[in-house]
Amino acid sequence: MASSTWEEVEAVQKENKYELSLQGSYVNKRIKNSGLDPHIFELTSLNLLKIAGTPIETISDSLGNLTNLTSLMLENNCLKKLPDSIGNLKSLKFVDISGNKLEALPETFSELVNIQSLNATLNLLTSFPNVSNFKQLAYLYISKNKLKGLPEGVCDPSLTLLSTIEAGDNEIASLPSEISNLVHLIKLDVSSNKLSALPYELSECPKLKEIIITGNNLKDRKLLKLAEHSSKALLNHLSVLLDKERATANGANNKGKKDKKKRGRGNKGEDSDFERDAISVLQFEPEKGLLVTSSPEVVGVRQYIVCCIMRDLDFSKSPNLYKRFIQLQTKLHENVCEKRQGATIATHDLKLVKGPLRYTAMDPATMNLTPLNTAKATTAEALVKELRDEAEAFRREKKRSALSGIHKYLDLLKGKNLLPCLKDAENDIISFPPITNCEKSRICKETKDILVEVTSTVSLDFCKKVMEETLVGSLLLGIGTGGEGGNGEDSNKTPGSDADAAVSAEGPVDTSRMRFPQKLTVEQVKVVDGTGNLRVIYPSRIDLQNPAFDVFRNYE
């Protein structure tokens, strides 16, 4: 390698590293003398590049060569522009360009479709590229710029994971009413801008818990006082104003008697002028209900399990409904399940499962199963070895540590002498969490009743959280008996607009504005320990308490 190559760059190349961090006085001195080492942009295996606190004003267009980057940290430099080639970095998930002198971002920035977190705070931005393609975006930080509005496309209904927008200290004069499309927006900071009013539709952001509006010259001074008291009080006030506005527009004066809380925030059982989505809960019947016994062997391995049954499903409502249900599970595994680190979801065709079930742990050498989508039985030991061999071959071929598919979860089994499994009354294994379901209970488009299983090493509460996400996502997809055409979609509609927009990693959403109300029937499943003591029954009376949908418990 040429003598002009920086030692940090040489180390990355020689040791096959995937991260390069450049900061500090020694780096700054070299940059002032001769600029960045151009060999940096030949390290195409890099996953993370950090250049922080330096005097650089521009980045070479060769940045676009680093197509494996998932993290790009360019904070606290003197950057005045970014190269157009940044659009080539399609794998980027985390971008930090804060603390620079950027006045604009290249239009190609909109092509970074996998961004999850974007920090452009403390720049000189007067405009922002369209962000409607950022379907994975969860965190957007654009405070302390010169923006006159939120980025174009930020209210696109498909941005279902967007939970935080920090846009304080800008020149924003108004917020779009479409902001209510952001079904998982939790925090909105628009402090110290030029707002004279707030859109009443803010009250229809079902997850919004924190809204910061100080430092604005609002005409309705009550809003500022309410905001100082609590975000909830502010949102309730906006809801009242929205109801009045709609009542006036519709000429319906009797709507003034409605509860002050917004649609979707009210108590269950209140009168309403629209039909809501609903989950109907069937009680566990001691003689007929499905019982799961959790054995002592699984304690310390993967001890927590929660189950329930979704009844009377119909995947024939639209051509893509079954596919979207499978995609729902994938999304939940990546997000709320924390890439299966927190929990794992398994689904089984109930008619293929003979109860009662036993959740236990076994020696992998004697644990016989037929993995999903295979016809040949194997042992857990042989399966894990085969997967590890495949993963190692992949690493050698691709020369990188990142894995995909089931191989990503092998590390969850490290150091385990016993492995968890769920067995039916015929002693057949139907699930091997967190790795695979089994062929015996595989679901298909014709499946009518599904046993849902969530296991975890974290807690029962975490299992319940994941289970609720699964049920609500299934409800919104429209796989239950209620609704029409899987959320009103027809065979020509592109999948992913309504139902997919409602599926996410943060929690249940307000569905009151969807065209067709959906219904889902859920039956309780009881889990007991080895001596018959109750561990958990789901869903219990304290579960499914979100006001975004109605819950009818058929045993009350």
PDB file of C-alpha atoms in Angstrom, residues 293-305 359-362 416 418-422 433 455-457 535:
ATOM      1  CA  THR A 293     -47.727 -26.725  30.510  1.00  0.00           C
ATOM      2  CA  SER A 294     -44.373 -25.017  30.993  1.00  0.00           C
ATOM      3  CA  SER A 295     -41.895 -27.539  32.408  1.00  0.00           C
ATOM      4  CA  PRO A 296     -39.103 -26.796  34.926  1.00  0.00           C
ATOM      5  CA  GLU A 297     -36.458 -27.686  32.306  1.00  0.00           C
ATOM      6  CA  VAL A 298     -37.161 -24.537  30.302  1.00  0.00           C
ATOM      7  CA  VAL A 299     -36.463 -22.192  33.242  1.00  0.00           C
ATOM      8  CA  GLY A 300     -33.135 -20.510  32.598  1.00  0.00           C
ATOM      9  CA  VAL A 301     -33.255 -21.424  28.907  1.00  0.00           C
ATOM     10  CA  ARG A 302     -36.228 -19.495  27.504  1.00  0.00           C
ATOM     11  CA  GLN A 303     -38.745 -19.533  30.285  1.00  0.00           C
ATOM     12  CA  TYR A 304     -41.488 -17.119  29.199  1.00  0.00           C
ATOM     13  CA  ILE A 305     -44.327 -18.124  26.895  1.00  0.00           C
ATOM     14  CA  TYR A 359     -43.247 -26.188  26.611  1.00  0.00           C
ATOM     15  CA  THR A 360     -39.944 -27.695  27.640  1.00  0.00           C
ATOM     16  CA  ALA A 361     -36.208 -27.852  26.973  1.00  0.00           C
ATOM     17  CA  MET A 362     -34.280 -30.838  25.648  1.00  0.00           C
ATOM     18  CA  LYS A 416     -27.184 -23.475  25.915  1.00  0.00           C
ATOM     19  CA  LEU A 418     -30.650 -27.535  26.547  1.00  0.00           C
ATOM     20  CA  LEU A 419     -32.763 -25.998  23.788  1.00  0.00           C
ATOM     21  CA  PRO A 420     -36.428 -24.895  24.068  1.00  0.00           C
ATOM     22  CA  CYS A 421     -39.290 -26.489  22.163  1.00  0.00           C
ATOM     23  CA  LEU A 422     -43.075 -26.692  22.137  1.00  0.00           C
ATOM     24  CA  PRO A 433     -37.736 -20.978  19.252  1.00  0.00           C
ATOM     25  CA  THR A 455     -41.594 -16.877  23.708  1.00  0.00           C
ATOM     26  CA  SER A 456     -38.962 -14.729  25.379  1.00  0.00           C
ATOM     27  CA  THR A 457     -36.026 -14.617  27.758  1.00  0.00           C
ATOM     28  CA  ARG A 535     -48.516 -18.807  34.849  1.00  0.00           C
TER      29      ARG A 535
END
